Amino acid sequence: MHNRFGIRLVTAGVVSFITQHFLGETPCFLMPLSTLYVMQTTPGSAFYQGIQKLVIILIIIALCSAPLQSFSFFYNMAHDASLGAAIGILANLIFFPEKPDRRFREEMVPVIKTLNAYFSQLIDPLLQHDENTSTNRMLENALLNAPNWVYERGFTSALQTGYRFFLSNVEQMADVLFSLHQLTRHPFDKELIAKIRPALLNVVDSINQFFEAGVRVLQLKKISDEPNDLENRMAELQKQLFTIVPPDLDLLDMREDTIKLTALFYQLEALQVLLLKMGEAFR
């Protein structure tokens, strides 16, 4: 990825230096500088952002030319800047062009893997009756490296809706996991967890399978086994939970353990909805 951009940058720079030598109107190497500047774009937005940067350059040149009241100065500077920008934009679009679909998959894989690892860090201590000492740092760092460039203005219209939907869905999963993190820090009664442990294990297994299937699809690999029926397993967990916590019980009369456990179930249910949406997006 970085090698491709480096080769593209060097090649466009060399072309602009040569063009500056033969066609340049100014001696200040504005052409190669404009080329390098307009090439600094995010994936899928090369043309839009390149034109946007060219407009900025021309506005700056116009502002610098105004006090001199020299049209020839403006023309010469604008000529070199426009040629340099054209070289940079064409280089981005034609020579080793950025492939936003591949870049998106490559950047999403570690995010999905981190979501899965973070989920396991939250649930494993709960099932093993250990204290949850995990932090949000690993997931926060993963989100910082997510392909947020799909939200940039000018991103390829053919991919815009689907990719933005997928990324926003993943960001919502992260929010659910942050909420789960707070809930799993509560010291639940061991006997209470033991009553729902088999059903909870089945749900956790299905969630892990969904995450793993998502990673394989992003890596363009075949899914060896379809994820187990998460909806039915969630229904079974709900049935087990409501044998402990009747759904019509006044919340004011519930113990903190049962309140937290009910909240944890609803967060798992929210995660289920988002995972099913992710599964539909892969079909």
Short mmCIF file of C-alpha atoms in Angstrom, two decimals:
data_model
loop_
_atom_site.label_atom_id
_atom_site.label_comp_id
_atom_site.label_asym_id
_atom_site.label_seq_id
_atom_site.Cartn_x
_atom_site.Cartn_y
_atom_site.Cartn_z
CA MET A 1 0.00 0.00 0.00
CA HIS A 2 2.66 2.54 1.05
CA ASN A 3 5.07 1.24 -1.63
CA ARG A 4 2.48 1.79 -4.36
CA PHE A 5 1.87 5.36 -3.20
CA GLY A 6 5.62 6.01 -2.92
CA ILE A 7 6.24 4.79 -6.49
CA ARG A 8 3.31 6.86 -7.73
CA LEU A 9 4.55 9.94 -5.89
CA VAL A 10 8.13 9.65 -7.20
CA THR A 11 6.98 8.99 -10.77
CA ALA A 12 4.58 11.96 -10.77
CA GLY A 13 7.27 14.15 -9.22
CA VAL A 14 9.78 13.24 -11.95
CA VAL A 15 7.19 13.89 -14.68
CA SER A 16 6.31 17.27 -13.17
CA PHE A 17 9.99 18.30 -12.92
CA ILE A 18 10.49 17.44 -16.59
CA THR A 19 7.29 19.29 -17.56
CA GLN A 20 8.41 22.26 -15.46
CA HIS A 21 11.68 22.38 -17.40
CA PHE A 22 10.02 22.45 -20.83
CA LEU A 23 6.66 24.12 -20.21
CA GLY A 24 7.04 25.98 -16.92
CA GLU A 25 6.39 29.72 -16.85
CA THR A 26 7.99 30.35 -13.46
CA PRO A 27 11.39 29.40 -11.98
CA CYS A 28 10.04 28.52 -8.52
CA PHE A 29 9.16 24.84 -9.13
CA LEU A 30 5.49 25.47 -8.43
CA MET A 31 4.54 22.65 -10.78
CA PRO A 32 6.13 19.75 -8.85
CA LEU A 33 5.02 21.26 -5.55
CA SER A 34 1.42 21.38 -6.82
CA THR A 35 1.74 17.79 -8.05
CA LEU A 36 2.86 16.50 -4.66
CA TYR A 37 0.21 18.54 -2.84
CA VAL A 38 -2.81 17.36 -4.85
CA MET A 39 -1.71 13.73 -4.55
CA GLN A 40 -2.25 13.78 -0.78
CA THR A 41 -5.78 12.35 -0.91
CA THR A 42 -7.70 9.60 0.84
CA PRO A 43 -8.65 6.37 -1.01
CA GLY A 44 -11.61 6.69 -3.34
CA SER A 45 -11.54 10.52 -3.34
CA ALA A 46 -8.56 11.24 -5.61
CA PHE A 47 -10.39 13.30 -8.24
CA TYR A 48 -12.68 15.29 -5.93
CA GLN A 49 -9.99 16.11 -3.37
CA GLY A 50 -7.41 16.79 -6.10
CA ILE A 51 -9.69 19.40 -7.70
CA GLN A 52 -10.46 20.81 -4.26
CA LYS A 53 -6.75 21.26 -3.55
CA LEU A 54 -6.21 22.89 -6.95
CA VAL A 55 -8.93 25.45 -6.18
CA ILE A 56 -7.19 26.24 -2.88
CA ILE A 57 -3.88 26.79 -4.73
CA LEU A 58 -5.52 29.09 -7.27
CA ILE A 59 -7.21 31.12 -4.52
CA ILE A 60 -3.85 31.58 -2.76
CA ILE A 61 -2.22 32.64 -6.05
CA ALA A 62 -5.05 35.12 -6.69
CA LEU A 63 -4.66 36.61 -3.21
CA CYS A 64 -0.89 36.95 -3.70
CA SER A 65 -1.38 38.51 -7.14
CA ALA A 66 -3.94 41.09 -6.04
CA PRO A 67 -1.46 43.47 -4.28
CA LEU A 68 0.87 43.30 -7.32
CA GLN A 69 -1.99 44.03 -9.73
CA SER A 70 -0.21 41.87 -12.27
CA PHE A 71 -2.31 39.59 -14.46
CA SER A 72 0.81 38.05 -16.05
CA PHE A 73 2.08 37.01 -12.60
CA PHE A 74 -1.26 35.36 -11.83
CA TYR A 75 -1.40 33.67 -15.24
CA ASN A 76 2.13 32.25 -15.02
CA MET A 77 1.66 30.94 -11.49
CA ALA A 78 -1.80 29.53 -12.25
CA HIS A 79 -0.47 27.89 -15.43
CA ASP A 80 2.24 25.98 -13.56
CA ALA A 81 -0.01 25.11 -10.65
CA SER A 82 -2.76 23.79 -12.93
CA LEU A 83 -0.35 21.67 -14.97
CA GLY A 84 1.21 20.28 -11.80
CA ALA A 85 -2.21 19.51 -10.33
CA ALA A 86 -3.30 17.78 -13.55
CA ILE A 87 -0.21 15.56 -13.42
CA GLY A 88 -0.89 14.67 -9.77
CA ILE A 89 -4.58 13.91 -10.32
CA LEU A 90 -3.90 11.78 -13.40
CA ALA A 91 -1.14 9.91 -11.57
CA ASN A 92 -3.55 9.08 -8.72
CA LEU A 93 -6.24 7.92 -11.15
CA ILE A 94 -4.12 6.03 -13.69
CA PHE A 95 -0.69 5.03 -12.39
CA PHE A 96 -0.95 2.36 -9.65
CA PRO A 97 -4.34 3.77 -8.61
CA GLU A 98 -5.56 3.25 -5.06
CA LYS A 99 -8.11 0.42 -4.83
CA PRO A 100 -10.53 1.50 -2.10
CA ASP A 101 -12.31 -1.88 -1.98
CA ARG A 102 -9.09 -3.77 -1.24
CA ARG A 103 -7.84 -1.07 1.13
CA PHE A 104 -11.17 -1.18 3.01
CA ARG A 105 -11.00 -4.95 3.46
CA GLU A 106 -7.37 -4.81 4.61
CA GLU A 107 -8.10 -2.14 7.22
CA MET A 108 -11.34 -3.73 8.43
CA VAL A 109 -9.85 -7.18 9.15
CA PRO A 110 -7.82 -6.08 12.22
CA VAL A 111 -10.81 -4.07 13.48
CA ILE A 112 -13.13 -7.13 13.36
CA LYS A 113 -10.44 -9.30 14.96
CA THR A 114 -10.04 -6.75 17.76
CA LEU A 115 -13.81 -6.64 18.32
CA ASN A 116 -13.77 -10.42 18.72
CA ALA A 117 -10.73 -10.41 21.03
CA TYR A 118 -12.21 -7.61 23.13
CA PHE A 119 -15.53 -9.45 23.40
CA SER A 120 -13.69 -12.56 24.65
CA GLN A 121 -11.79 -10.46 27.22
CA LEU A 122 -15.12 -9.26 28.58
CA ILE A 123 -17.02 -12.55 28.64
CA ASP A 124 -14.33 -15.02 29.71
CA PRO A 125 -13.85 -13.55 33.22
CA LEU A 126 -17.65 -13.53 33.65
CA LEU A 127 -17.93 -17.22 32.77
CA GLN A 128 -14.89 -18.14 34.88
CA HIS A 129 -15.98 -16.00 37.84
CA ASP A 130 -12.82 -13.89 37.63
CA GLU A 131 -12.46 -10.15 38.03
CA ASN A 132 -12.61 -8.23 34.76
CA THR A 133 -9.40 -6.16 34.58
CA SER A 134 -9.49 -5.41 30.83
CA THR A 135 -9.37 -1.86 29.46
CA ASN A 136 -10.86 -0.17 26.42
CA ARG A 137 -7.46 0.72 24.98
CA MET A 138 -7.15 -2.09 22.44
CA LEU A 139 -10.54 -1.36 20.90
CA GLU A 140 -10.03 2.41 20.93
CA ASN A 141 -6.72 1.99 19.07
CA ALA A 142 -8.37 -0.31 16.52
CA LEU A 143 -11.12 2.23 15.85
CA LEU A 144 -8.52 4.95 15.31
CA ASN A 145 -7.06 2.78 12.52
CA ALA A 146 -10.44 1.96 10.97
CA PRO A 147 -11.04 3.13 7.36
CA ASN A 148 -12.78 6.34 8.39
CA TRP A 149 -11.88 7.81 4.98
CA VAL A 150 -15.12 6.33 3.64
CA TYR A 151 -16.85 9.29 5.32
CA GLU A 152 -14.78 11.82 3.37
CA ARG A 153 -16.56 14.03 0.86
CA GLY A 154 -16.01 12.87 -2.69
CA PHE A 155 -15.61 9.19 -1.77
CA THR A 156 -16.50 6.90 -4.70
CA SER A 157 -20.29 7.04 -5.06
CA ALA A 158 -20.52 3.39 -6.21
CA LEU A 159 -19.10 2.20 -2.86
CA GLN A 160 -20.22 5.03 -0.61
CA THR A 161 -23.54 3.72 0.78
CA GLY A 162 -22.48 0.12 1.42
CA TYR A 163 -19.08 0.91 2.94
CA ARG A 164 -20.37 3.70 5.15
CA PHE A 165 -23.20 1.46 6.37
CA PHE A 166 -20.79 -1.37 7.15
CA LEU A 167 -18.36 0.87 9.05
CA SER A 168 -21.12 2.60 11.03
CA ASN A 169 -22.47 -0.87 11.92
CA VAL A 170 -19.03 -1.85 13.25
CA GLU A 171 -18.80 1.40 15.23
CA GLN A 172 -22.17 0.60 16.82
CA MET A 173 -20.81 -2.84 17.77
CA ALA A 174 -17.93 -1.09 19.51
CA ASP A 175 -20.39 1.07 21.47
CA VAL A 176 -22.26 -2.07 22.57
CA LEU A 177 -19.00 -3.69 23.68
CA PHE A 178 -18.06 -0.58 25.66
CA SER A 179 -21.40 -0.91 27.48
CA LEU A 180 -20.76 -4.62 28.04
CA HIS A 181 -17.39 -3.73 29.49
CA GLN A 182 -19.02 -1.68 32.22
CA LEU A 183 -21.59 -4.39 32.98
CA THR A 184 -19.09 -7.26 33.15
CA ARG A 185 -17.04 -5.38 35.74
CA HIS A 186 -19.86 -6.00 38.21
CA PRO A 187 -19.13 -8.86 40.67
CA PHE A 188 -22.04 -11.16 39.79
CA ASP A 189 -23.22 -13.85 42.14
CA LYS A 190 -21.59 -17.12 41.02
CA GLU A 191 -24.77 -19.16 41.46
CA LEU A 192 -26.70 -16.70 39.31
CA ILE A 193 -24.20 -16.99 36.46
CA ALA A 194 -24.08 -20.78 36.83
CA LYS A 195 -27.82 -20.99 36.09
CA ILE A 196 -27.47 -19.37 32.68
CA ARG A 197 -23.93 -20.50 31.89
CA PRO A 198 -24.79 -23.26 29.33
CA ALA A 199 -27.11 -20.97 27.35
CA LEU A 200 -24.65 -18.07 27.60
CA LEU A 201 -21.80 -20.27 26.35
CA ASN A 202 -23.86 -21.18 23.27
CA VAL A 203 -24.54 -17.49 22.54
CA VAL A 204 -20.86 -16.59 22.99
CA ASP A 205 -19.87 -19.43 20.66
CA SER A 206 -22.24 -18.17 17.94
CA ILE A 207 -21.03 -14.58 18.32
CA ASN A 208 -17.42 -15.71 17.96
CA GLN A 209 -18.38 -17.67 14.84
CA PHE A 210 -19.99 -14.56 13.32
CA PHE A 211 -16.84 -12.52 13.94
CA GLU A 212 -14.63 -15.25 12.47
CA ALA A 213 -16.89 -15.59 9.42
CA GLY A 214 -16.70 -11.81 8.92
CA VAL A 215 -12.91 -11.91 8.92
CA ARG A 216 -12.84 -14.78 6.38
CA VAL A 217 -15.22 -12.97 4.03
CA LEU A 218 -13.14 -9.77 4.21
CA GLN A 219 -10.07 -11.87 3.39
CA LEU A 220 -11.97 -13.30 0.37
CA LYS A 221 -11.84 -16.80 1.85
CA LYS A 222 -14.62 -19.36 1.87
CA ILE A 223 -16.56 -19.89 5.08
CA SER A 224 -16.04 -23.52 6.05
CA ASP A 225 -19.09 -23.67 8.33
CA GLU A 226 -22.07 -21.35 8.61
CA PRO A 227 -22.36 -19.71 12.04
CA ASN A 228 -24.76 -21.51 14.36
CA ASP A 229 -28.26 -20.07 14.74
CA LEU A 230 -27.61 -17.04 16.95
CA GLU A 231 -31.28 -16.00 17.10
CA ASN A 232 -32.44 -19.33 18.53
CA ARG A 233 -29.58 -19.40 21.01
CA MET A 234 -30.43 -15.87 22.16
CA ALA A 235 -34.04 -16.96 22.58
CA GLU A 236 -32.88 -19.87 24.75
CA LEU A 237 -30.73 -17.52 26.86
CA GLN A 238 -33.71 -15.20 27.28
CA LYS A 239 -35.84 -18.15 28.40
CA GLN A 240 -33.21 -19.18 30.95
CA LEU A 241 -32.78 -15.61 32.17
CA PHE A 242 -36.49 -15.05 32.70
CA THR A 243 -36.73 -18.16 34.85
CA ILE A 244 -34.50 -16.19 37.21
CA VAL A 245 -35.81 -12.72 36.45
CA PRO A 246 -39.55 -12.74 35.54
CA PRO A 247 -40.12 -10.18 32.75
CA ASP A 248 -43.05 -8.55 34.57
CA LEU A 249 -41.19 -8.08 37.85
CA ASP A 250 -41.01 -4.51 39.10
CA LEU A 251 -37.41 -3.37 38.54
CA LEU A 252 -37.47 -1.50 41.83
CA ASP A 253 -37.76 -4.82 43.67
CA MET A 254 -34.89 -6.49 41.84
CA ARG A 255 -31.42 -7.03 43.21
CA GLU A 256 -28.53 -5.22 41.59
CA ASP A 257 -27.24 -8.55 40.24
CA THR A 258 -30.43 -9.26 38.34
CA ILE A 259 -30.68 -5.68 37.05
CA LYS A 260 -27.11 -5.86 35.72
CA LEU A 261 -27.67 -9.32 34.27
CA THR A 262 -30.83 -8.20 32.46
CA ALA A 263 -28.97 -5.17 31.07
CA LEU A 264 -26.15 -7.49 29.93
CA PHE A 265 -28.67 -9.66 28.07
CA TYR A 266 -30.13 -6.68 26.22
CA GLN A 267 -26.64 -5.55 25.20
CA LEU A 268 -25.97 -9.05 23.84
CA GLU A 269 -29.28 -8.81 21.99
CA ALA A 270 -28.20 -5.48 20.48
CA LEU A 271 -24.91 -7.09 19.43
CA GLN A 272 -26.86 -9.92 17.83
CA VAL A 273 -28.87 -7.49 15.69
CA LEU A 274 -25.68 -5.77 14.49
CA LEU A 275 -23.98 -9.09 13.72
CA LEU A 276 -26.96 -10.23 11.68
CA LYS A 277 -26.81 -6.96 9.73
CA MET A 278 -23.13 -7.60 9.09
CA GLY A 279 -23.99 -11.10 7.88
CA GLU A 280 -26.60 -9.70 5.49
CA ALA A 281 -24.07 -7.21 4.12
CA PHE A 282 -21.79 -10.13 3.17
CA ARG A 283 -24.47 -11.99 1.20
#
